[in-house]
PDB file of N, CA and C in Angstrom:
ATOM      1  N   MET X   1     -27.062 -33.679  44.622  1.00  0.00           N
ATOM      2  CA  MET X   1     -27.678 -34.972  44.842  1.00  0.00           C
ATOM      3  C   MET X   1     -26.787 -36.110  44.349  1.00  0.00           C
ATOM      4  N   ARG X   2     -26.088 -35.865  43.229  1.00  0.00           N
ATOM      5  CA  ARG X   2     -25.277 -36.948  42.681  1.00  0.00           C
ATOM      6  C   ARG X   2     -24.092 -37.285  43.570  1.00  0.00           C
ATOM      7  N   TYR X   3     -23.547 -36.281  44.284  1.00  0.00           N
ATOM      8  CA  TYR X   3     -22.427 -36.566  45.180  1.00  0.00           C
ATOM      9  C   TYR X   3     -22.875 -37.353  46.402  1.00  0.00           C
ATOM     10  N   ILE X   4     -24.095 -37.159  46.816  1.00  0.00           N
ATOM     11  CA  ILE X   4     -24.632 -37.956  47.919  1.00  0.00           C
ATOM     12  C   ILE X   4     -24.753 -39.415  47.485  1.00  0.00           C
ATOM     13  N   ILE X   5     -25.232 -39.630  46.278  1.00  0.00           N
ATOM     14  CA  ILE X   5     -25.370 -40.994  45.767  1.00  0.00           C
ATOM     15  C   ILE X   5     -23.998 -41.640  45.582  1.00  0.00           C
ATOM     16  N   ILE X   6     -23.044 -40.882  45.039  1.00  0.00           N
ATOM     17  CA  ILE X   6     -21.687 -41.411  44.870  1.00  0.00           C
ATOM     18  C   ILE X   6     -21.079 -41.758  46.223  1.00  0.00           C
ATOM     19  N   GLY X   7     -21.289 -40.902  47.220  1.00  0.00           N
ATOM     20  CA  GLY X   7     -20.772 -41.165  48.561  1.00  0.00           C
ATOM     21  C   GLY X   7     -21.362 -42.417  49.170  1.00  0.00           C
ATOM     22  N   ILE X   8     -22.656 -42.596  49.001  1.00  0.00           N
ATOM     23  CA  ILE X   8     -23.311 -43.792  49.533  1.00  0.00           C
ATOM     24  C   ILE X   8     -22.776 -45.047  48.841  1.00  0.00           C
ATOM     25  N   VAL X   9     -22.565 -44.967  47.528  1.00  0.00           N
ATOM     26  CA  VAL X   9     -22.038 -46.117  46.786  1.00  0.00           C
ATOM     27  C   VAL X   9     -20.622 -46.453  47.244  1.00  0.00           C
ATOM     28  N   PHE X  10     -19.772 -45.434  47.428  1.00  0.00           N
ATOM     29  CA  PHE X  10     -18.398 -45.681  47.889  1.00  0.00           C
ATOM     30  C   PHE X  10     -18.374 -46.298  49.279  1.00  0.00           C
ATOM     31  N   ILE X  11     -19.154 -45.756  50.187  1.00  0.00           N
ATOM     32  CA  ILE X  11     -19.172 -46.283  51.557  1.00  0.00           C
ATOM     33  C   ILE X  11     -19.714 -47.709  51.571  1.00  0.00           C
ATOM     34  N   PHE X  12     -20.792 -47.945  50.837  1.00  0.00           N
ATOM     35  CA  PHE X  12     -21.368 -49.287  50.778  1.00  0.00           C
ATOM     36  C   PHE X  12     -20.384 -50.281  50.174  1.00  0.00           C
ATOM     37  N   SER X  13     -19.705 -49.880  49.091  1.00  0.00           N
ATOM     38  CA  SER X  13     -18.757 -50.806  48.470  1.00  0.00           C
ATOM     39  C   SER X  13     -17.559 -51.065  49.376  1.00  0.00           C
ATOM     40  N   GLY X  14     -17.124 -50.068  50.136  1.00  0.00           N
ATOM     41  CA  GLY X  14     -16.026 -50.280  51.074  1.00  0.00           C
ATOM     42  C   GLY X  14     -16.375 -51.285  52.150  1.00  0.00           C
ATOM     43  N   PHE X  15     -17.552 -51.128  52.748  1.00  0.00           N
ATOM     44  CA  PHE X  15     -17.962 -52.080  53.774  1.00  0.00           C
ATOM     45  C   PHE X  15     -18.272 -53.453  53.183  1.00  0.00           C
ATOM     46  N   LEU X  16     -18.788 -53.488  51.964  1.00  0.00           N
ATOM     47  CA  LEU X  16     -19.066 -54.768  51.314  1.00  0.00           C
ATOM     48  C   LEU X  16     -17.772 -55.526  51.017  1.00  0.00           C
ATOM     49  N   ILE X  17     -16.780 -54.838  50.488  1.00  0.00           N
ATOM     50  CA  ILE X  17     -15.487 -55.473  50.217  1.00  0.00           C
ATOM     51  C   ILE X  17     -14.843 -55.936  51.514  1.00  0.00           C
ATOM     52  N   LEU X  18     -14.938 -55.113  52.561  1.00  0.00           N
ATOM     53  CA  LEU X  18     -14.364 -55.495  53.852  1.00  0.00           C
ATOM     54  C   LEU X  18     -15.042 -56.733  54.419  1.00  0.00           C
ATOM     55  N   SER X  19     -16.357 -56.813  54.299  1.00  0.00           N
ATOM     56  CA  SER X  19     -17.056 -57.960  54.882  1.00  0.00           C
ATOM     57  C   SER X  19     -16.884 -59.234  54.058  1.00  0.00           C
ATOM     58  N   VAL X  20     -16.787 -59.115  52.743  1.00  0.00           N
ATOM     59  CA  VAL X  20     -16.670 -60.304  51.905  1.00  0.00           C
ATOM     60  C   VAL X  20     -15.240 -60.847  51.894  1.00  0.00           C
ATOM     61  N   PHE X  21     -14.257 -59.967  51.737  1.00  0.00           N
ATOM     62  CA  PHE X  21     -12.873 -60.410  51.583  1.00  0.00           C
ATOM     63  C   PHE X  21     -12.012 -60.175  52.814  1.00  0.00           C
ATOM     64  N   GLY X  22     -12.530 -59.561  53.853  1.00  0.00           N
ATOM     65  CA  GLY X  22     -11.726 -59.195  55.011  1.00  0.00           C
ATOM     66  C   GLY X  22     -11.221 -60.357  55.830  1.00  0.00           C
ATOM     67  N   HIS X  23     -11.957 -61.454  55.855  1.00  0.00           N
ATOM     68  CA  HIS X  23     -11.543 -62.597  56.681  1.00  0.00           C
ATOM     69  C   HIS X  23     -10.242 -63.217  56.186  1.00  0.00           C
ATOM     70  N   ASP X  24      -9.910 -63.037  54.913  1.00  0.00           N
ATOM     71  CA  ASP X  24      -8.652 -63.578  54.391  1.00  0.00           C
ATOM     72  C   ASP X  24      -7.434 -62.822  54.911  1.00  0.00           C
ATOM     73  N   TYR X  25      -7.648 -61.587  55.363  1.00  0.00           N
ATOM     74  CA  TYR X  25      -6.523 -60.732  55.742  1.00  0.00           C
ATOM     75  C   TYR X  25      -6.420 -60.493  57.245  1.00  0.00           C
ATOM     76  N   GLN X  26      -7.252 -61.113  58.054  1.00  0.00           N
ATOM     77  CA  GLN X  26      -7.250 -60.852  59.492  1.00  0.00           C
ATOM     78  C   GLN X  26      -6.218 -61.674  60.257  1.00  0.00           C
ATOM     79  N   ILE X  27      -5.844 -62.790  59.762  1.00  0.00           N
ATOM     80  CA  ILE X  27      -5.080 -63.754  60.545  1.00  0.00           C
ATOM     81  C   ILE X  27      -3.575 -63.485  60.534  1.00  0.00           C
ATOM     82  N   ALA X  28      -3.069 -62.611  59.680  1.00  0.00           N
ATOM     83  CA  ALA X  28      -1.618 -62.424  59.530  1.00  0.00           C
ATOM     84  C   ALA X  28      -0.973 -61.900  60.803  1.00  0.00           C
ATOM     85  N   ASN X  29      -1.564 -60.928  61.461  1.00  0.00           N
ATOM     86  CA  ASN X  29      -0.974 -60.392  62.697  1.00  0.00           C
ATOM     87  C   ASN X  29      -0.988 -61.422  63.818  1.00  0.00           C
ATOM     88  N   ILE X  30      -2.044 -62.196  63.901  1.00  0.00           N
ATOM     89  CA  ILE X  30      -2.134 -63.217  64.949  1.00  0.00           C
ATOM     90  C   ILE X  30      -1.071 -64.288  64.734  1.00  0.00           C
ATOM     91  N   GLU X  31      -0.920 -64.751  63.493  1.00  0.00           N
ATOM     92  CA  GLU X  31       0.098 -65.760  63.202  1.00  0.00           C
ATOM     93  C   GLU X  31       1.502 -65.230  63.481  1.00  0.00           C
ATOM     94  N   ALA X  32       1.759 -63.987  63.126  1.00  0.00           N
ATOM     95  CA  ALA X  32       3.103 -63.428  63.309  1.00  0.00           C
ATOM     96  C   ALA X  32       3.435 -63.234  64.785  1.00  0.00           C
ATOM     97  N   SER X  33       2.481 -62.763  65.573  1.00  0.00           N
ATOM     98  CA  SER X  33       2.780 -62.485  66.982  1.00  0.00           C
ATOM     99  C   SER X  33       2.732 -63.738  67.851  1.00  0.00           C
ATOM    100  N   GLU X  34       1.839 -64.657  67.576  1.00  0.00           N
ATOM    101  CA  GLU X  34       1.690 -65.835  68.424  1.00  0.00           C
ATOM    102  C   GLU X  34       2.631 -66.977  68.046  1.00  0.00           C
ATOM    103  N   PHE X  35       2.775 -67.219  66.750  1.00  0.00           N
ATOM    104  CA  PHE X  35       3.507 -68.401  66.308  1.00  0.00           C
ATOM    105  C   PHE X  35       4.855 -68.081  65.677  1.00  0.00           C
ATOM    106  N   GLY X  36       5.016 -66.883  65.155  1.00  0.00           N
ATOM    107  CA  GLY X  36       6.271 -66.519  64.505  1.00  0.00           C
ATOM    108  C   GLY X  36       6.392 -67.003  63.077  1.00  0.00           C
ATOM    109  N   GLU X  37       5.493 -67.843  62.625  1.00  0.00           N
ATOM    110  CA  GLU X  37       5.480 -68.339  61.253  1.00  0.00           C
ATOM    111  C   GLU X  37       4.103 -68.104  60.662  1.00  0.00           C
ATOM    112  N   CYS X  38       4.067 -67.775  59.384  1.00  0.00           N
ATOM    113  CA  CYS X  38       2.793 -67.571  58.698  1.00  0.00           C
ATOM    114  C   CYS X  38       2.613 -68.660  57.645  1.00  0.00           C
ATOM    115  N   TYR X  39       1.383 -69.062  57.460  1.00  0.00           N
ATOM    116  CA  TYR X  39       1.068 -70.123  56.512  1.00  0.00           C
ATOM    117  C   TYR X  39       0.023 -69.637  55.527  1.00  0.00           C
ATOM    118  N   GLU X  40       0.176 -70.075  54.296  1.00  0.00           N
ATOM    119  CA  GLU X  40      -0.813 -69.824  53.259  1.00  0.00           C
ATOM    120  C   GLU X  40      -1.628 -71.099  53.106  1.00  0.00           C
ATOM    121  N   ASP X  41      -2.920 -71.013  53.357  1.00  0.00           N
ATOM    122  CA  ASP X  41      -3.783 -72.191  53.312  1.00  0.00           C
ATOM    123  C   ASP X  41      -4.367 -72.371  51.918  1.00  0.00           C
ATOM    124  N   TYR X  42      -4.416 -73.617  51.483  1.00  0.00           N
ATOM    125  CA  TYR X  42      -4.994 -73.982  50.197  1.00  0.00           C
ATOM    126  C   TYR X  42      -6.046 -75.055  50.421  1.00  0.00           C
ATOM    127  N   ASP X  43      -6.992 -75.134  49.501  1.00  0.00           N
ATOM    128  CA  ASP X  43      -8.050 -76.136  49.615  1.00  0.00           C
ATOM    129  C   ASP X  43      -7.581 -77.524  49.188  1.00  0.00           C
ATOM    130  N   ASP X  44      -6.699 -77.578  48.204  1.00  0.00           N
ATOM    131  CA  ASP X  44      -6.337 -78.868  47.628  1.00  0.00           C
ATOM    132  C   ASP X  44      -4.966 -79.398  48.047  1.00  0.00           C
ATOM    133  N   LYS X  45      -4.201 -78.646  48.840  1.00  0.00           N
ATOM    134  CA  LYS X  45      -2.897 -79.145  49.284  1.00  0.00           C
ATOM    135  C   LYS X  45      -2.588 -78.619  50.681  1.00  0.00           C
ATOM    136  N   GLU X  46      -1.477 -79.062  51.211  1.00  0.00           N
ATOM    137  CA  GLU X  46      -1.072 -78.703  52.572  1.00  0.00           C
ATOM    138  C   GLU X  46      -0.708 -77.216  52.660  1.00  0.00           C
ATOM    139  N   PRO X  47      -0.836 -76.628  53.860  1.00  0.00           N
ATOM    140  CA  PRO X  47      -0.425 -75.225  54.031  1.00  0.00           C
ATOM    141  C   PRO X  47       1.072 -75.043  53.778  1.00  0.00           C
ATOM    142  N   VAL X  48       1.418 -73.909  53.206  1.00  0.00           N
ATOM    143  CA  VAL X  48       2.798 -73.604  52.852  1.00  0.00           C
ATOM    144  C   VAL X  48       3.271 -72.435  53.709  1.00  0.00           C
ATOM    145  N   THR X  49       4.490 -72.530  54.241  1.00  0.00           N
ATOM    146  CA  THR X  49       5.065 -71.452  55.035  1.00  0.00           C
ATOM    147  C   THR X  49       5.439 -70.288  54.117  1.00  0.00           C
ATOM    148  N   VAL X  50       5.006 -69.077  54.488  1.00  0.00           N
ATOM    149  CA  VAL X  50       5.315 -67.876  53.712  1.00  0.00           C
ATOM    150  C   VAL X  50       5.928 -66.833  54.631  1.00  0.00           C
ATOM    151  N   ASN X  51       6.471 -65.798  54.051  1.00  0.00           N
ATOM    152  CA  ASN X  51       7.064 -64.708  54.797  1.00  0.00           C
ATOM    153  C   ASN X  51       5.959 -63.890  55.469  1.00  0.00           C
ATOM    154  N   CYS X  52       6.069 -63.676  56.768  1.00  0.00           N
ATOM    155  CA  CYS X  52       5.028 -62.949  57.502  1.00  0.00           C
ATOM    156  C   CYS X  52       4.948 -61.488  57.088  1.00  0.00           C
ATOM    157  N   SER X  53       6.072 -60.894  56.742  1.00  0.00           N
ATOM    158  CA  SER X  53       6.045 -59.479  56.373  1.00  0.00           C
ATOM    159  C   SER X  53       5.280 -59.258  55.076  1.00  0.00           C
ATOM    160  N   SER X  54       5.376 -60.179  54.129  1.00  0.00           N
ATOM    161  CA  SER X  54       4.609 -60.030  52.890  1.00  0.00           C
ATOM    162  C   SER X  54       3.119 -60.221  53.139  1.00  0.00           C
ATOM    163  N   LYS X  55       2.780 -61.104  54.049  1.00  0.00           N
ATOM    164  CA  LYS X  55       1.377 -61.313  54.375  1.00  0.00           C
ATOM    165  C   LYS X  55       0.798 -60.101  55.113  1.00  0.00           C
ATOM    166  N   ILE X  56       1.590 -59.505  55.999  1.00  0.00           N
ATOM    167  CA  ILE X  56       1.149 -58.300  56.707  1.00  0.00           C
ATOM    168  C   ILE X  56       1.059 -57.123  55.739  1.00  0.00           C
ATOM    169  N   PHE X  57       1.974 -57.049  54.757  1.00  0.00           N
ATOM    170  CA  PHE X  57       1.901 -56.001  53.746  1.00  0.00           C
ATOM    171  C   PHE X  57       0.628 -56.134  52.921  1.00  0.00           C
ATOM    172  N   ASP X  58       0.269 -57.356  52.525  1.00  0.00           N
ATOM    173  CA  ASP X  58      -0.982 -57.580  51.793  1.00  0.00           C
ATOM    174  C   ASP X  58      -2.184 -57.145  52.622  1.00  0.00           C
ATOM    175  N   GLN X  59      -2.151 -57.448  53.911  1.00  0.00           N
ATOM    176  CA  GLN X  59      -3.239 -57.060  54.806  1.00  0.00           C
ATOM    177  C   GLN X  59      -3.335 -55.538  54.906  1.00  0.00           C
ATOM    178  N   THR X  60      -2.206 -54.868  55.051  1.00  0.00           N
ATOM    179  CA  THR X  60      -2.189 -53.416  55.154  1.00  0.00           C
ATOM    180  C   THR X  60      -2.668 -52.770  53.864  1.00  0.00           C
ATOM    181  N   LEU X  61      -2.254 -53.305  52.732  1.00  0.00           N
ATOM    182  CA  LEU X  61      -2.691 -52.780  51.440  1.00  0.00           C
ATOM    183  C   LEU X  61      -4.193 -52.945  51.256  1.00  0.00           C
ATOM    184  N   PHE X  62      -4.726 -54.085  51.642  1.00  0.00           N
ATOM    185  CA  PHE X  62      -6.168 -54.318  51.544  1.00  0.00           C
ATOM    186  C   PHE X  62      -6.949 -53.321  52.397  1.00  0.00           C
ATOM    187  N   PHE X  63      -6.538 -53.159  53.647  1.00  0.00           N
ATOM    188  CA  PHE X  63      -7.248 -52.236  54.518  1.00  0.00           C
ATOM    189  C   PHE X  63      -7.069 -50.789  54.078  1.00  0.00           C
ATOM    190  N   ALA X  64      -5.939 -50.444  53.466  1.00  0.00           N
ATOM    191  CA  ALA X  64      -5.747 -49.089  52.947  1.00  0.00           C
ATOM    192  C   ALA X  64      -6.714 -48.806  51.805  1.00  0.00           C
ATOM    193  N   ILE X  65      -6.920 -49.779  50.932  1.00  0.00           N
ATOM    194  CA  ILE X  65      -7.873 -49.607  49.832  1.00  0.00           C
ATOM    195  C   ILE X  65      -9.284 -49.435  50.370  1.00  0.00           C
ATOM    196  N   VAL X  66      -9.649 -50.222  51.372  1.00  0.00           N
ATOM    197  CA  VAL X  66     -10.981 -50.107  51.965  1.00  0.00           C
ATOM    198  C   VAL X  66     -11.152 -48.751  52.645  1.00  0.00           C
ATOM    199  N   ILE X  67     -10.128 -48.296  53.359  1.00  0.00           N
ATOM    200  CA  ILE X  67     -10.202 -46.998  54.031  1.00  0.00           C
ATOM    201  C   ILE X  67     -10.321 -45.871  53.011  1.00  0.00           C
ATOM    202  N   VAL X  68      -9.599 -45.953  51.894  1.00  0.00           N
ATOM    203  CA  VAL X  68      -9.697 -44.930  50.854  1.00  0.00           C
ATOM    204  C   VAL X  68     -11.107 -44.883  50.285  1.00  0.00           C
ATOM    205  N   LEU X  69     -11.718 -46.032  50.052  1.00  0.00           N
ATOM    206  CA  LEU X  69     -13.098 -46.060  49.558  1.00  0.00           C
ATOM    207  C   LEU X  69     -14.059 -45.405  50.542  1.00  0.00           C
ATOM    208  N   ILE X  70     -13.940 -45.754  51.806  1.00  0.00           N
ATOM    209  CA  ILE X  70     -14.860 -45.223  52.809  1.00  0.00           C
ATOM    210  C   ILE X  70     -14.640 -43.725  53.011  1.00  0.00           C
ATOM    211  N   VAL X  71     -13.390 -43.283  53.063  1.00  0.00           N
ATOM    212  CA  VAL X  71     -13.108 -41.855  53.258  1.00  0.00           C
ATOM    213  C   VAL X  71     -13.551 -41.044  52.047  1.00  0.00           C
ATOM    214  N   SER X  72     -13.342 -41.555  50.842  1.00  0.00           N
ATOM    215  CA  SER X  72     -13.818 -40.828  49.663  1.00  0.00           C
ATOM    216  C   SER X  72     -15.339 -40.764  49.636  1.00  0.00           C
ATOM    217  N   GLY X  73     -15.995 -41.786  50.132  1.00  0.00           N
ATOM    218  CA  GLY X  73     -17.449 -41.731  50.251  1.00  0.00           C
ATOM    219  C   GLY X  73     -17.903 -40.693  51.250  1.00  0.00           C
ATOM    220  N   ILE X  74     -17.197 -40.582  52.366  1.00  0.00           N
ATOM    221  CA  ILE X  74     -17.545 -39.573  53.367  1.00  0.00           C
ATOM    222  C   ILE X  74     -17.319 -38.175  52.811  1.00  0.00           C
ATOM    223  N   ILE X  75     -16.218 -37.973  52.085  1.00  0.00           N
ATOM    224  CA  ILE X  75     -15.957 -36.663  51.475  1.00  0.00           C
ATOM    225  C   ILE X  75     -17.036 -36.319  50.460  1.00  0.00           C
ATOM    226  N   SER X  76     -17.447 -37.289  49.655  1.00  0.00           N
ATOM    227  CA  SER X  76     -18.518 -37.045  48.686  1.00  0.00           C
ATOM    228  C   SER X  76     -19.831 -36.721  49.379  1.00  0.00           C
ATOM    229  N   LEU X  77     -20.111 -37.395  50.482  1.00  0.00           N
ATOM    230  CA  LEU X  77     -21.327 -37.078  51.233  1.00  0.00           C
ATOM    231  C   LEU X  77     -21.293 -35.660  51.775  1.00  0.00           C
ATOM    232  N   VAL X  78     -20.159 -35.248  52.311  1.00  0.00           N
ATOM    233  CA  VAL X  78     -20.052 -33.891  52.857  1.00  0.00           C
ATOM    234  C   VAL X  78     -20.204 -32.859  51.747  1.00  0.00           C
ATOM    235  N   LYS X  79     -19.556 -33.083  50.613  1.00  0.00           N
ATOM    236  CA  LYS X  79     -19.686 -32.153  49.489  1.00  0.00           C
ATOM    237  C   LYS X  79     -21.116 -32.126  48.963  1.00  0.00           C
ATOM    238  N   GLY X  80     -21.774 -33.269  48.929  1.00  0.00           N
ATOM    239  CA  GLY X  80     -23.154 -33.309  48.462  1.00  0.00           C
ATOM    240  C   GLY X  80     -24.118 -32.637  49.413  1.00  0.00           C
ATOM    241  N   ILE X  81     -23.876 -32.764  50.708  1.00  0.00           N
ATOM    242  CA  ILE X  81     -24.756 -32.129  51.688  1.00  0.00           C
ATOM    243  C   ILE X  81     -24.572 -30.621  51.670  1.00  0.00           C
ATOM    244  N   LYS X  82     -23.337 -30.151  51.478  1.00  0.00           N
ATOM    245  CA  LYS X  82     -23.111 -28.710  51.368  1.00  0.00           C
ATOM    246  C   LYS X  82     -23.824 -28.147  50.150  1.00  0.00           C
ATOM    247  N   GLY X  83     -23.875 -28.896  49.069  1.00  0.00           N
ATOM    248  CA  GLY X  83     -24.641 -28.516  47.899  1.00  0.00           C
ATOM    249  C   GLY X  83     -24.001 -27.470  47.019  1.00  0.00           C
ATOM    250  N   LYS X  84     -22.775 -27.105  47.249  1.00  0.00           N
ATOM    251  CA  LYS X  84     -22.162 -26.047  46.456  1.00  0.00           C
ATOM    252  C   LYS X  84     -21.808 -26.525  45.052  1.00  0.00           C
ATOM    253  N   TRP X  85     -21.460 -27.778  44.885  1.00  0.00           N
ATOM    254  CA  TRP X  85     -21.053 -28.254  43.576  1.00  0.00           C
ATOM    255  C   TRP X  85     -22.251 -28.483  42.659  1.00  0.00           C
ATOM    256  N   ASP X  86     -23.344 -28.924  43.206  1.00  0.00           N
ATOM    257  CA  ASP X  86     -24.506 -29.242  42.384  1.00  0.00           C
ATOM    258  C   ASP X  86     -25.404 -28.040  42.128  1.00  0.00           C
ATOM    259  N   ASN X  87     -25.459 -27.097  43.036  1.00  0.00           N
ATOM    260  CA  ASN X  87     -26.444 -26.028  42.948  1.00  0.00           C
ATOM    261  C   ASN X  87     -25.919 -24.738  42.342  1.00  0.00           C
ATOM    262  N   GLU X  88     -24.635 -24.525  42.309  1.00  0.00           N
ATOM    263  CA  GLU X  88     -24.090 -23.295  41.761  1.00  0.00           C
ATOM    264  C   GLU X  88     -23.740 -23.493  40.289  1.00  0.00           C
ATOM    265  N   VAL X  89     -24.737 -23.421  39.424  1.00  0.00           N
ATOM    266  CA  VAL X  89     -24.549 -23.574  37.992  1.00  0.00           C
ATOM    267  C   VAL X  89     -24.797 -22.218  37.348  1.00  0.00           C
ATOM    268  N   LYS X  90     -23.901 -21.797  36.462  1.00  0.00           N
ATOM    269  CA  LYS X  90     -24.061 -20.521  35.777  1.00  0.00           C
ATOM    270  C   LYS X  90     -25.268 -20.594  34.858  1.00  0.00           C
ATOM    271  N   SER X  91     -25.890 -19.460  34.640  1.00  0.00           N
ATOM    272  CA  SER X  91     -27.100 -19.453  33.817  1.00  0.00           C
ATOM    273  C   SER X  91     -26.799 -19.830  32.375  1.00  0.00           C
ATOM    274  N   GLU X  92     -25.617 -19.506  31.862  1.00  0.00           N
ATOM    275  CA  GLU X  92     -25.298 -19.878  30.481  1.00  0.00           C
ATOM    276  C   GLU X  92     -24.974 -21.359  30.335  1.00  0.00           C
ATOM    277  N   ASP X  93     -24.707 -22.046  31.446  1.00  0.00           N
ATOM    278  CA  ASP X  93     -24.434 -23.479  31.399  1.00  0.00           C
ATOM    279  C   ASP X  93     -25.676 -24.330  31.599  1.00  0.00           C
ATOM    280  N   MET X  94     -26.787 -23.715  31.957  1.00  0.00           N
ATOM    281  CA  MET X  94     -28.019 -24.469  32.209  1.00  0.00           C
ATOM    282  C   MET X  94     -28.618 -24.956  30.899  1.00  0.00           C
ATOM    283  N   VAL X  95     -29.144 -26.151  30.936  1.00  0.00           N
ATOM    284  CA  VAL X  95     -29.843 -26.716  29.792  1.00  0.00           C
ATOM    285  C   VAL X  95     -31.228 -27.144  30.239  1.00  0.00           C
ATOM    286  N   GLY X  96     -32.093 -27.300  29.303  1.00  0.00           N
ATOM    287  CA  GLY X  96     -33.446 -27.710  29.626  1.00  0.00           C
ATOM    288  C   GLY X  96     -34.445 -26.644  29.218  1.00  0.00           C
ATOM    289  N   PRO X  97     -35.692 -26.788  29.623  1.00  0.00           N
ATOM    290  CA  PRO X  97     -36.742 -25.858  29.201  1.00  0.00           C
ATOM    291  C   PRO X  97     -36.483 -24.410  29.626  1.00  0.00           C
ATOM    292  N   SER X  98     -35.944 -24.194  30.798  1.00  0.00           N
ATOM    293  CA  SER X  98     -35.720 -22.816  31.235  1.00  0.00           C
ATOM    294  C   SER X  98     -34.290 -22.369  31.009  1.00  0.00           C
ATOM    295  N   GLY X  99     -33.446 -23.208  30.524  1.00  0.00           N
ATOM    296  CA  GLY X  99     -32.040 -22.872  30.364  1.00  0.00           C
ATOM    297  C   GLY X  99     -31.670 -22.391  28.980  1.00  0.00           C
ATOM    298  N   ASP X 100     -32.600 -22.356  28.019  1.00  0.00           N
ATOM    299  CA  ASP X 100     -32.267 -21.962  26.656  1.00  0.00           C
ATOM    300  C   ASP X 100     -32.594 -20.503  26.377  1.00  0.00           C
ATOM    301  N   LYS X 101     -32.613 -19.651  27.365  1.00  0.00           N
ATOM    302  CA  LYS X 101     -32.945 -18.238  27.190  1.00  0.00           C
ATOM    303  C   LYS X 101     -31.842 -17.481  26.466  1.00  0.00           C
ATOM    304  N   ASN X 102     -30.605 -17.942  26.572  1.00  0.00           N
ATOM    305  CA  ASN X 102     -29.488 -17.223  25.978  1.00  0.00           C
ATOM    306  C   ASN X 102     -29.292 -17.547  24.501  1.00  0.00           C
ATOM    307  N   LEU X 103     -29.935 -18.546  24.001  1.00  0.00           N
ATOM    308  CA  LEU X 103     -29.780 -18.929  22.605  1.00  0.00           C
ATOM    309  C   LEU X 103     -30.634 -18.035  21.723  1.00  0.00           C
ATOM    310  N   GLU X 104     -30.076 -17.640  20.591  1.00  0.00           N
ATOM    311  CA  GLU X 104     -30.852 -16.837  19.648  1.00  0.00           C
ATOM    312  C   GLU X 104     -31.704 -17.771  18.808  1.00  0.00           C
ATOM    313  N   LYS X 105     -32.974 -17.461  18.745  1.00  0.00           N
ATOM    314  CA  LYS X 105     -33.894 -18.308  17.987  1.00  0.00           C
ATOM    315  C   LYS X 105     -34.184 -17.651  16.650  1.00  0.00           C
ATOM    316  N   ASP X 106     -34.292 -18.452  15.610  1.00  0.00           N
ATOM    317  CA  ASP X 106     -34.567 -17.927  14.265  1.00  0.00           C
ATOM    318  C   ASP X 106     -36.024 -17.679  14.070  1.00  0.00           C
TER     319      ASP X 106
END
């Protein structure tokens, strides 16, 4: 059950990060292919010309991080649905009311 929850959290956080911060990284390919120059926009001053390859690298790195989050969430979901990690617990490792049978009581 915990791997299902972890998977859902990873997938949700990946899509949340993509939707909140993704618009900052979408324009680099368009600027590079259409105009040949890339600009860094600021709120308080004029746009500054920057290297397009560094902007595309930042975009690729951002999307790689998002893809890693989503893929790790999918892997966690698959492992949680299979149930082998959560359900195969040795009897000597069990704790709780029914798990203390192996302990010697005084």
